[in-house]
CSV table of C-alpha atoms in Angstrom, one decimal:
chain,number,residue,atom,x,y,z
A,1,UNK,CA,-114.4,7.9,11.1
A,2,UNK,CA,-117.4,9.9,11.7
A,3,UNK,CA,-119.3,11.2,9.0
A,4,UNK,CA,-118.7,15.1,9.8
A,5,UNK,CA,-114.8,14.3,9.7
A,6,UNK,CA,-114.0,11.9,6.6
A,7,UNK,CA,-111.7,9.7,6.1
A,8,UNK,CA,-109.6,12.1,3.3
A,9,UNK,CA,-108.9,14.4,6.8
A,10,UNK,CA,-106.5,11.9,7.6
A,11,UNK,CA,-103.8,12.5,4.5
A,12,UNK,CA,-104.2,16.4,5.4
A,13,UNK,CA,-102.8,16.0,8.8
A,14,UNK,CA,-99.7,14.0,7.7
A,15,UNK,CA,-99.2,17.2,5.2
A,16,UNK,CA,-95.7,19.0,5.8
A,17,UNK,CA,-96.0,22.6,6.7
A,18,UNK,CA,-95.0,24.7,3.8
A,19,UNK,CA,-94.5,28.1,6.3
A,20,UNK,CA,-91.2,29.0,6.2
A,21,UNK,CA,-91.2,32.1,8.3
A,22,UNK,CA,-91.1,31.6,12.8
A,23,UNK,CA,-93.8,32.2,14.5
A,24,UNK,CA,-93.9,35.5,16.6
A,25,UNK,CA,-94.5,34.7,19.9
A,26,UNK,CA,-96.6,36.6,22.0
A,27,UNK,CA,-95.7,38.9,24.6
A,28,UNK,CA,-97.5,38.7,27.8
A,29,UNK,CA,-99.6,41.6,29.1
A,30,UNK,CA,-97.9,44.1,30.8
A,31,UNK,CA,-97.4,48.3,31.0
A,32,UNK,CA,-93.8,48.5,30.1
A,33,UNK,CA,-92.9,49.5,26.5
A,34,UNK,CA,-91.2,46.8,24.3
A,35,UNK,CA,-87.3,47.7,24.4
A,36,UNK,CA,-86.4,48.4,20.5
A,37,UNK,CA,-83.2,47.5,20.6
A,38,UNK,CA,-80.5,45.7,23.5
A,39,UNK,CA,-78.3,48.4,25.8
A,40,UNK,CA,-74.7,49.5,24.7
A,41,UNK,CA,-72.1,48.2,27.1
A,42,UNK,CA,-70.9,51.1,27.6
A,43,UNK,CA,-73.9,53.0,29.3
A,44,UNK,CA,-74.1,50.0,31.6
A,45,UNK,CA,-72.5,50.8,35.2
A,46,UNK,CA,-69.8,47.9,36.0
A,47,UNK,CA,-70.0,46.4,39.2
A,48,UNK,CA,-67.1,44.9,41.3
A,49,UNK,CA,-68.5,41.9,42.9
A,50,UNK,CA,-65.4,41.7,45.5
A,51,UNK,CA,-65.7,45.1,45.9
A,52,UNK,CA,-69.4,44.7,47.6
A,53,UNK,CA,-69.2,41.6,49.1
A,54,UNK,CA,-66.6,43.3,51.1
A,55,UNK,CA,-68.9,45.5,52.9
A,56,UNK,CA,-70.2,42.8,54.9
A,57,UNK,CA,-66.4,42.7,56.3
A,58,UNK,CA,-66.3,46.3,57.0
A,59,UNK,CA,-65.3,47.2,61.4
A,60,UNK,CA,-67.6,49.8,63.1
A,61,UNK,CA,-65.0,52.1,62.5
A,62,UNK,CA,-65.0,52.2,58.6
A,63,UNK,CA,-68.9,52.4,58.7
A,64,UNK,CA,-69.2,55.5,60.6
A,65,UNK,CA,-66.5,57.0,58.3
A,66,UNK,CA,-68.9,56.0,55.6
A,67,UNK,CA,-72.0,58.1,57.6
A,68,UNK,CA,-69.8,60.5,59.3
A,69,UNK,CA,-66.8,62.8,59.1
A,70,UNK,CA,-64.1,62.6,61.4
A,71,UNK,CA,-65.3,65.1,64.4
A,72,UNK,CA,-68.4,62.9,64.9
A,73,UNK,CA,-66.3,59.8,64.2
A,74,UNK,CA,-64.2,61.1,67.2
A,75,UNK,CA,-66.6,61.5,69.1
A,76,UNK,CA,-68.5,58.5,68.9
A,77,UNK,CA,-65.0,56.9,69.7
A,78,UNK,CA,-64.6,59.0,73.1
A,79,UNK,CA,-68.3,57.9,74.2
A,80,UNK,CA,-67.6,54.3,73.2
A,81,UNK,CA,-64.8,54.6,75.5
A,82,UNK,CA,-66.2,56.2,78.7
A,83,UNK,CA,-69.0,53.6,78.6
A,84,UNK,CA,-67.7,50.8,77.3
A,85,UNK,CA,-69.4,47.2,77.3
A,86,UNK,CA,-72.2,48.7,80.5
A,87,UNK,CA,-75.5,48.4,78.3
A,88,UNK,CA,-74.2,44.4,76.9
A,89,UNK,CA,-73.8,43.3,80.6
A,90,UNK,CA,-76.8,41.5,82.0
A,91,UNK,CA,-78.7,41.8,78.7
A,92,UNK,CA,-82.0,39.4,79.3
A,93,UNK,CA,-83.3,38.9,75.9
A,94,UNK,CA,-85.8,35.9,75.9
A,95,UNK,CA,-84.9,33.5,72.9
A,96,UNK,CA,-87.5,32.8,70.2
A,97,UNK,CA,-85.5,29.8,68.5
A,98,UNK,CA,-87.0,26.2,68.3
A,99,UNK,CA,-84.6,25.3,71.3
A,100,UNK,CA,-85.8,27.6,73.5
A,101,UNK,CA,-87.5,26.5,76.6
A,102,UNK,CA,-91.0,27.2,77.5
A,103,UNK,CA,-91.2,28.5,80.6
A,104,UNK,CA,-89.1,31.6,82.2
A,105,UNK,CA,-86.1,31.2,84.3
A,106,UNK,CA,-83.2,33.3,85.0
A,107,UNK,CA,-81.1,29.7,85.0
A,108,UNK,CA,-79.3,30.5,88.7
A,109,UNK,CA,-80.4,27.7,90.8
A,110,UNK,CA,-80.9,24.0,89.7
A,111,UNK,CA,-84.9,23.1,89.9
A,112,UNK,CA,-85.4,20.1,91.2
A,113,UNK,CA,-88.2,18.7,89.3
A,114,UNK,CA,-86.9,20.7,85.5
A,115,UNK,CA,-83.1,20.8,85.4
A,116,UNK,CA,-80.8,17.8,85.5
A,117,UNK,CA,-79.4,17.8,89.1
A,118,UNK,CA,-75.7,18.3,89.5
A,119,UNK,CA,-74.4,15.0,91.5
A,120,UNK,CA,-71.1,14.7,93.3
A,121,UNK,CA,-68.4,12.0,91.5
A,122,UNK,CA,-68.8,8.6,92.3
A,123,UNK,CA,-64.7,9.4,93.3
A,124,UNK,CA,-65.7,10.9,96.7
A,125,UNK,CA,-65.4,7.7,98.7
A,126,UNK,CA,-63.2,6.7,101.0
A,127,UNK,CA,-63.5,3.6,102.3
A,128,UNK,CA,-61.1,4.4,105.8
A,129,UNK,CA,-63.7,6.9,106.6
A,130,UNK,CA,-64.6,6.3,110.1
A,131,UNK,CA,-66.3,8.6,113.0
A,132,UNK,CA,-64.2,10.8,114.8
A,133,UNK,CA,-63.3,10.0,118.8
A,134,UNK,CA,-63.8,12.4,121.4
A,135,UNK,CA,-60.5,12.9,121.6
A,136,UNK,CA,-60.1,14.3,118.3
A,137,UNK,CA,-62.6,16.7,118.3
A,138,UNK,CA,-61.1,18.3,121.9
A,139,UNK,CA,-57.8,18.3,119.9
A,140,UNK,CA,-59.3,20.4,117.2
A,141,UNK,CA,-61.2,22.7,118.9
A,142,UNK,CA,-58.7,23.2,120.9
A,143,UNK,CA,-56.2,23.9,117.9
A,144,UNK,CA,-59.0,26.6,117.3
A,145,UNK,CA,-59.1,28.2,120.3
A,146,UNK,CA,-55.4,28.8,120.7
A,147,UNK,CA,-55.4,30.2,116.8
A,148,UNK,CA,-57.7,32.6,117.3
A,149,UNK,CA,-56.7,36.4,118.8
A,150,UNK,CA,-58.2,37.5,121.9
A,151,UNK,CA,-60.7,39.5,120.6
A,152,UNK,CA,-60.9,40.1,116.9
A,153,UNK,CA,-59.1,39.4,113.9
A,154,UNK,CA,-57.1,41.8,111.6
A,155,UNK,CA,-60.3,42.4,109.3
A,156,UNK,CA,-62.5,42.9,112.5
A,157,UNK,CA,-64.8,40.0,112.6
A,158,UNK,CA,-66.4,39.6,116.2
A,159,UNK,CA,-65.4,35.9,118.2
A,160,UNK,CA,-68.8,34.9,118.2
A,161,UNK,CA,-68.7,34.8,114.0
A,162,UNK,CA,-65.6,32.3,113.9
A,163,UNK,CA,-67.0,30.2,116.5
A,164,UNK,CA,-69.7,30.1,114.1
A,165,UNK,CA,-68.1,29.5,111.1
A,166,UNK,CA,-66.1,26.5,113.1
A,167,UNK,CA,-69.0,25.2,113.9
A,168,UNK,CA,-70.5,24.9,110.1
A,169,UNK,CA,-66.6,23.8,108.8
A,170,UNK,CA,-66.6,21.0,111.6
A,171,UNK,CA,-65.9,17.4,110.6
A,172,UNK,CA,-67.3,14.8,111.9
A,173,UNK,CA,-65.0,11.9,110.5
A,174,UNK,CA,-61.6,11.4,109.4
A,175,UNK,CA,-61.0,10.5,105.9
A,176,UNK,CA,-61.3,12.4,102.9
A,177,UNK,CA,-62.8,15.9,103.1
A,178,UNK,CA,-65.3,15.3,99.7
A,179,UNK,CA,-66.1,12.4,101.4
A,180,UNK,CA,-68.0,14.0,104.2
A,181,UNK,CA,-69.1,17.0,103.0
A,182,UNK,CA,-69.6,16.6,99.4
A,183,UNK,CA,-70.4,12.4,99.4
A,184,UNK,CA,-72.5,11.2,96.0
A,185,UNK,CA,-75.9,9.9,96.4
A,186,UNK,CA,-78.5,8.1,93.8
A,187,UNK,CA,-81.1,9.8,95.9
A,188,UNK,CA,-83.1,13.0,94.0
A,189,UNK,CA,-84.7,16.5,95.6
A,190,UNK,CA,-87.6,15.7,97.0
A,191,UNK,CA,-90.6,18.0,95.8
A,192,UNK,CA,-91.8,20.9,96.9
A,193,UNK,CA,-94.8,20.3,98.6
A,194,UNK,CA,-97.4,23.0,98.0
A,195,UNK,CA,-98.1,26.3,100.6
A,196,UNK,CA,-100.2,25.4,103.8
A,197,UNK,CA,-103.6,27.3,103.4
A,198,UNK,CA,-103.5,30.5,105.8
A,199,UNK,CA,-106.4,30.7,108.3
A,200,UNK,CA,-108.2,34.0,107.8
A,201,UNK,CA,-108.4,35.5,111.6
A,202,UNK,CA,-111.3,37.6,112.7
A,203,UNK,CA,-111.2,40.6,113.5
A,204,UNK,CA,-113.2,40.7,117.0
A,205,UNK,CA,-111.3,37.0,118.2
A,206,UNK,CA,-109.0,38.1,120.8
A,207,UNK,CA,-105.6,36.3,120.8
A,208,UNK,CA,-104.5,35.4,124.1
A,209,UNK,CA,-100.3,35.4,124.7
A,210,UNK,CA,-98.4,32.1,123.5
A,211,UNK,CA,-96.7,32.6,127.1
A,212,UNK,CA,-100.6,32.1,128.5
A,213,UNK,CA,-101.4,29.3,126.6
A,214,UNK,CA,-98.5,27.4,127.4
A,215,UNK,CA,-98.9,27.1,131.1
A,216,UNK,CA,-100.9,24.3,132.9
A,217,UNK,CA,-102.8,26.5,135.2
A,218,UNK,CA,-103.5,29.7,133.0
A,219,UNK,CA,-106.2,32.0,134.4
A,220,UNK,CA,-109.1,31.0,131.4
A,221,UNK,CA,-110.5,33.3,129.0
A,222,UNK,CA,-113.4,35.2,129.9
A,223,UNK,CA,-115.4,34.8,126.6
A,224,UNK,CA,-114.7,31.1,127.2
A,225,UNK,CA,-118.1,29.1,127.6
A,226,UNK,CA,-118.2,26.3,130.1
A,227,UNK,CA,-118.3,24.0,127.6
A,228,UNK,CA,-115.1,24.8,125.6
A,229,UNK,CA,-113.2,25.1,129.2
A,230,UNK,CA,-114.4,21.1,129.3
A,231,UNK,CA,-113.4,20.8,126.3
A,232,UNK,CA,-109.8,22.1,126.5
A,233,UNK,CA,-109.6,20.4,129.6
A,234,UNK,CA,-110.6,16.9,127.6
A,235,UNK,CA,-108.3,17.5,124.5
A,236,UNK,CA,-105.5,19.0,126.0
A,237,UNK,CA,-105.6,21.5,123.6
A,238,UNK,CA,-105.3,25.0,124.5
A,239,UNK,CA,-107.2,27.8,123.3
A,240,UNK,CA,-105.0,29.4,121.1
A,241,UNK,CA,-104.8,25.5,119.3
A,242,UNK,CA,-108.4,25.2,119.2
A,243,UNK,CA,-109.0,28.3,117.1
A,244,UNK,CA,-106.2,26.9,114.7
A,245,UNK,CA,-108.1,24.0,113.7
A,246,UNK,CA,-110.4,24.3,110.7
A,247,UNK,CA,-114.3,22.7,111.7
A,248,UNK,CA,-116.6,22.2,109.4
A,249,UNK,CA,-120.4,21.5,109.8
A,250,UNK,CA,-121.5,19.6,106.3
A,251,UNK,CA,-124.5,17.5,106.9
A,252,UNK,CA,-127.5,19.3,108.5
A,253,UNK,CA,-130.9,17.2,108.7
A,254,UNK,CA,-134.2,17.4,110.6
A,255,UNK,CA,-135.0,14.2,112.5
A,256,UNK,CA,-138.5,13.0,114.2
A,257,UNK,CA,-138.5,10.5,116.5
A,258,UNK,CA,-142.4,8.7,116.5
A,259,UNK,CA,-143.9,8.0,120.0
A,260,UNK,CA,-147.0,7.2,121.3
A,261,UNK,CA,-147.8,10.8,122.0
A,262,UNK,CA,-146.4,11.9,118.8
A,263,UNK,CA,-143.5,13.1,116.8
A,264,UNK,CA,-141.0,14.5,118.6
A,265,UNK,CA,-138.2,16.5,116.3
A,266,UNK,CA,-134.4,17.6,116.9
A,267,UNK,CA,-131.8,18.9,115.2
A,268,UNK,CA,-129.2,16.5,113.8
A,269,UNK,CA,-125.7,18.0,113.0
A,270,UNK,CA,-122.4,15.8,110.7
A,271,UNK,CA,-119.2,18.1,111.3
A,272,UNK,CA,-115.8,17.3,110.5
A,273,UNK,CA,-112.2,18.9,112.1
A,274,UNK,CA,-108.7,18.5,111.3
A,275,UNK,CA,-105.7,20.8,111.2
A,276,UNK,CA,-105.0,21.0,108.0
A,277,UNK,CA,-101.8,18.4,109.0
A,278,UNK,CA,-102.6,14.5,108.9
A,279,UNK,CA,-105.4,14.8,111.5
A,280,UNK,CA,-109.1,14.1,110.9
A,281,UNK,CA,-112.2,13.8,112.9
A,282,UNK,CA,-115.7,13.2,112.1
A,283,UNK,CA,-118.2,13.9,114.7
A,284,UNK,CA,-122.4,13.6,115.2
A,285,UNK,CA,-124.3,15.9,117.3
A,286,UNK,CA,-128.5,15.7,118.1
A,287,UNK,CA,-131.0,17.7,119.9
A,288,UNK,CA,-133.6,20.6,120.5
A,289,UNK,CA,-131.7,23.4,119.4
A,290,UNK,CA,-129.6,23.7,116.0
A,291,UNK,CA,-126.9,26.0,118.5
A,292,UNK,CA,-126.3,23.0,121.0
A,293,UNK,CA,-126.3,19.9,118.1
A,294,UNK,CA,-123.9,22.4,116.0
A,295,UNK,CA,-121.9,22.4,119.1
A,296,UNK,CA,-121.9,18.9,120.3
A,297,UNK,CA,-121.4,18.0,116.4
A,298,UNK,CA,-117.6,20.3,116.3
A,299,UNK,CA,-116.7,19.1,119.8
A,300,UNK,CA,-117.2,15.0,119.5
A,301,UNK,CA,-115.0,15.6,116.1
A,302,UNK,CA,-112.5,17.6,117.9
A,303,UNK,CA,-112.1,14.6,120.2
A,304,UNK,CA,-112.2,12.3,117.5
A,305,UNK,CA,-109.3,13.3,115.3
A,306,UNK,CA,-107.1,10.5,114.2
A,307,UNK,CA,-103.6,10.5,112.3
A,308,UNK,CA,-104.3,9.7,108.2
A,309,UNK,CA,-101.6,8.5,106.8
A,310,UNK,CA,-100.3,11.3,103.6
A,311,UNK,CA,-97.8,10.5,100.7
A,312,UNK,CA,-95.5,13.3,100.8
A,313,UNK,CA,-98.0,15.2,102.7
A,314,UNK,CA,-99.9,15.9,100.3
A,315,UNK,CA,-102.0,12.6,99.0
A,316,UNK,CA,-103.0,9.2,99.7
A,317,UNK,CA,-101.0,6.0,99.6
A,318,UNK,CA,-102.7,4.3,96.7
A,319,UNK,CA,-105.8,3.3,96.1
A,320,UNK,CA,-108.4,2.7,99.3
A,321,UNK,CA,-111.9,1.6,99.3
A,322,UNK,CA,-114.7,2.8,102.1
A,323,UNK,CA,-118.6,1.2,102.2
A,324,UNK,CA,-120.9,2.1,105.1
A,325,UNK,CA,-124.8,0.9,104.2
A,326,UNK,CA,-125.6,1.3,100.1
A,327,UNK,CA,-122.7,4.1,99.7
A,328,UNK,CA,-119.3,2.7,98.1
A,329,UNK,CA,-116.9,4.9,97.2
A,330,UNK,CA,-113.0,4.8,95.9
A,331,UNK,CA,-110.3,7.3,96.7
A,332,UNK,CA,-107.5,7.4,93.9
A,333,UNK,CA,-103.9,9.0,94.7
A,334,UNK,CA,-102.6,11.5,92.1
A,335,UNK,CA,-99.3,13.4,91.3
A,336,UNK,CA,-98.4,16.3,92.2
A,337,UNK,CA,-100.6,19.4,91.2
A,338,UNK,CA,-103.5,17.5,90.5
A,339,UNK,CA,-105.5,19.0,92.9
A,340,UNK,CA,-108.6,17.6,94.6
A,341,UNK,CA,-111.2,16.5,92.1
A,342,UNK,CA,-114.2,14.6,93.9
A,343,UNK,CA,-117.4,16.1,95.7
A,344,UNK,CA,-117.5,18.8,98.0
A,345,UNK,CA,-118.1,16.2,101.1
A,346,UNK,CA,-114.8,14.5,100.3
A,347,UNK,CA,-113.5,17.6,99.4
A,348,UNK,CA,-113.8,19.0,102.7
A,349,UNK,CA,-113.0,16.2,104.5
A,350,UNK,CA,-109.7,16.4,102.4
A,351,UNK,CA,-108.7,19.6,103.1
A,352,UNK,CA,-109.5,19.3,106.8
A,353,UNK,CA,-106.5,16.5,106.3
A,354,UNK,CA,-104.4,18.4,104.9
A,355,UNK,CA,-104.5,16.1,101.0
A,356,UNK,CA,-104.0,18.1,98.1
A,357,UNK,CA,-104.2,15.7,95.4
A,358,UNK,CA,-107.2,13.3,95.5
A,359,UNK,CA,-109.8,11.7,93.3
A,360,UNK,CA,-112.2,9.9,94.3
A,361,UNK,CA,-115.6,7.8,92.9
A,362,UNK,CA,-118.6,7.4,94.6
A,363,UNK,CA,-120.3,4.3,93.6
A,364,UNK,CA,-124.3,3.3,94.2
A,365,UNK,CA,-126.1,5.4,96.8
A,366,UNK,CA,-125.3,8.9,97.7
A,367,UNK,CA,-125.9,9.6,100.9
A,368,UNK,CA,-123.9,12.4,102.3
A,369,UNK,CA,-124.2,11.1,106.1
A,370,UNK,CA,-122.7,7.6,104.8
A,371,UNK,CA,-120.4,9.6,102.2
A,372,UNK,CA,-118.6,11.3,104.6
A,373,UNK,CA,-118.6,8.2,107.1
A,374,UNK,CA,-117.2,5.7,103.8
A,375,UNK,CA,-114.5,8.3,103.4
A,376,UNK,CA,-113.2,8.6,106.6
A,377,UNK,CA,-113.1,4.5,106.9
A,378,UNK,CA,-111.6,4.7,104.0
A,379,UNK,CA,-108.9,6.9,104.9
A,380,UNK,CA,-108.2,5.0,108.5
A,381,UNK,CA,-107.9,1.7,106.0
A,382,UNK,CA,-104.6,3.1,104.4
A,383,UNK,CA,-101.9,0.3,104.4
A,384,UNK,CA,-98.0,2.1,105.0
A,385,UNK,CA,-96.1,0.5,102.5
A,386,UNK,CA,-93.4,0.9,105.5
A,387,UNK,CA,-95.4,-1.0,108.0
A,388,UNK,CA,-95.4,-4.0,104.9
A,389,UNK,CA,-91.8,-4.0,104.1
A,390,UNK,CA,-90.9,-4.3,107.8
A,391,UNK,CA,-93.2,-7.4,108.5
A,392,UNK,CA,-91.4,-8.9,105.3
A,393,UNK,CA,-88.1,-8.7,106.8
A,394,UNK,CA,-87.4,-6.1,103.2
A,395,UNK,CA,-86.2,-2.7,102.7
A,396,UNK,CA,-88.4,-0.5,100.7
A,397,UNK,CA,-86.8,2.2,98.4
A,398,UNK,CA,-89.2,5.1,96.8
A,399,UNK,CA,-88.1,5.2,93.5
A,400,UNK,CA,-90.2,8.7,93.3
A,401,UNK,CA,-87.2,10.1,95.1
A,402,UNK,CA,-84.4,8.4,92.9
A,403,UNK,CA,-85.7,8.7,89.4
A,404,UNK,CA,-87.0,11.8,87.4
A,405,UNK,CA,-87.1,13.9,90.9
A,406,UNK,CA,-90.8,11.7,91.4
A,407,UNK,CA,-92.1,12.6,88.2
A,408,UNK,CA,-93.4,8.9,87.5
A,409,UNK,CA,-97.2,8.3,86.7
């Protein structure tokens, strides 16, 4: 023990209390007067608990008796009856639940790439099915014929409808009908692939007649140069075809060419064309003018378009490597909505293709005149996986259009 507290402190706090009054507790702080004595029973108001917990059981009818008095009950009755259930019909409220899905849809039509698809039973097989003979199908039709009236039915529907609708209800094989028309399959919706990019038109190009364009020996346009009439006359191409395609001039440089009476310079164009549908062209153009290398740069690539091979018309199969001098580069294929995602070179060249989901990696130098050559060999270097299977004696199956509508990454 310290010296403040002694040691005698100890016998006081094993000391029984000799207070034999309770101790008042306090009352916390707070603006209403202390109650002097408890309420008498019989001020206090009884309540009938099954009285109010049958309000929550009460019809529409017994509340608006509660409200109202029985000419407005009436009338609320007649209304209720002249319109009836018309403002609960097609009621659209969005749901704010935890189950609720997060995007808007009016549920109507199965998305092929959200909603389970609905697949025919496995029970629609038939394994007599078999095509139908010639024979048979003269049979029916002429069935069809001879039911028909001679020139329309009782509800008025013209001959040329039913021969219609025939034609839509026709079988082609005998068997079972679900068979045929209604035959289960493993295979999933294919995507949709995304809009094709509309060509803005000028207003001062003059559109010559499809009619026109379409004969061999159309009279030519006369704000055709000489040079475009060549080069229709080279491509095939008409005019009408030529203005469709989408050219591009992307690489512009100033070259000199040292001789012994000096340097002699020209203008030296890199343009790229492609309709915007699997074919791509890269052409090079030189001399005096920028008008004539611009020119000859469009044209050569015009001539120059090849087929590249497109994943569901809208990417590349896989990934494809391209190197032309000190310039490598990588082009990566992506899923659906990934967009293009590389440099404005490859960017263009894609688009001129037709790709919509792309990445690429340009490696080492970055030379756009090699950049845009790399890509394009890398583009021709595509392998079809179709062109593999066959020389393997295998069948190849996309499992992007079997499983998860092609939703793997």
């Amino acid at each position: 023990m310290s010296i403040a507290r002694p040691s005698q402190f100890i016998l006081c706090l094993c000391r029984r209390s000799t207070r034999s009054t309770i101790p008042r507790s306090r009352r916390a702080l707070h603006s209403t007067p202390v109650r002097a004595a408890a309420d008498d029973p019989e001020d206090v108001e009884t309540i009938n608990i099954p009285n109010e917990g049958r309000k929550s059981r009460l019809t529409p009818n017994e509340k608006w008796k509660q409200r109202y008095d029985e000419r407005q009950v009436e009338a609320i009755q007649a209304a209720k009856e002249v319109i009836g259930d018309k403002f609960q019909k097609g009621r659209n409220v969005p749901r704010t639940d935890p189950w609720s899905v997060d995007y808007y849809d009016s549920f109507e039509k199965i998305d092929p790439v959200v909603d389970q698809p609905v697949r025919a039973p496995w029970t629609n097989l038939d394994d007599a099915q078999r095509l139908r003979t010639s024979d048979e199908g003269d049979a029916d039709f002429q069935k069809f014929l001879e039911s028909r009236p001679a020139e329309e039915d009782a509800n008025g529907e013209p001959i040329a409808m039913q021969y219609v609708k025939y034609l839509e209800s026709m079988r082609l094989t005998s068997g079972r009908k679900e068979a045929e028309l209604d035959a289960p399959s493993a295979m999933m919706p294919s995507i949709p692939s995304p809009p094709k990019p509309v060509a803005k038109v000028q207003p001062n190009r003059r559109v010559q007649d499809e009619d026109d364009d379409d004969k061999p020996n159309a009279k030519p346009d006369s704000a055709s140069t000489p040079e475009t009439l060549r080069l229709m006359q080279m491509t095939g191409l008409s005019g009408r075809e030529l203005a469709a395609l989408r050219v591009k001039t992307i690489v512009v440089r100033r070259v000199a060419n040292q001789t012994r009476l000096g340097k002699i310079y020209k203008q030296y164009f890199l343009s790229i064309a492609g309709n915007q549908n699997g074919m791509l062209g890269v052409g090079e153009g030189k001399a005096d003018e920028g008008s004539a290398a611009r020119f000859q740069s469009q044209a050569r690539a015009i001539r120059a378009m090849q087929p590249i091979k497109r994943y569901e018309k809208r990417t590349i199969f896989g990934t494809v490597s391209g190197k032309v001098s000190a310039t490598e580069l990588e082009l990566y294929a992506r899923p659906p909505g990934f967009g293009l995602r590389c440099q404005r070179l490859i960017w263009e060249m894609a688009n001129c293709a037709g790709i919509y989901d792309l990445a690429a990696r340009v490696t080492r130098a970055r030379n756009p005149m090699n950049t845009v050559k790399a890509t394009y060999q890398a583009l021709l270097a595509q392998k079809d996986p179709e062109d593999i299977a066959r020389a393997r004696g295998k069948k190849l199956v996309d499992v992007r259009k079997v499983y998860y509508a092609g939703n793997l990454t």
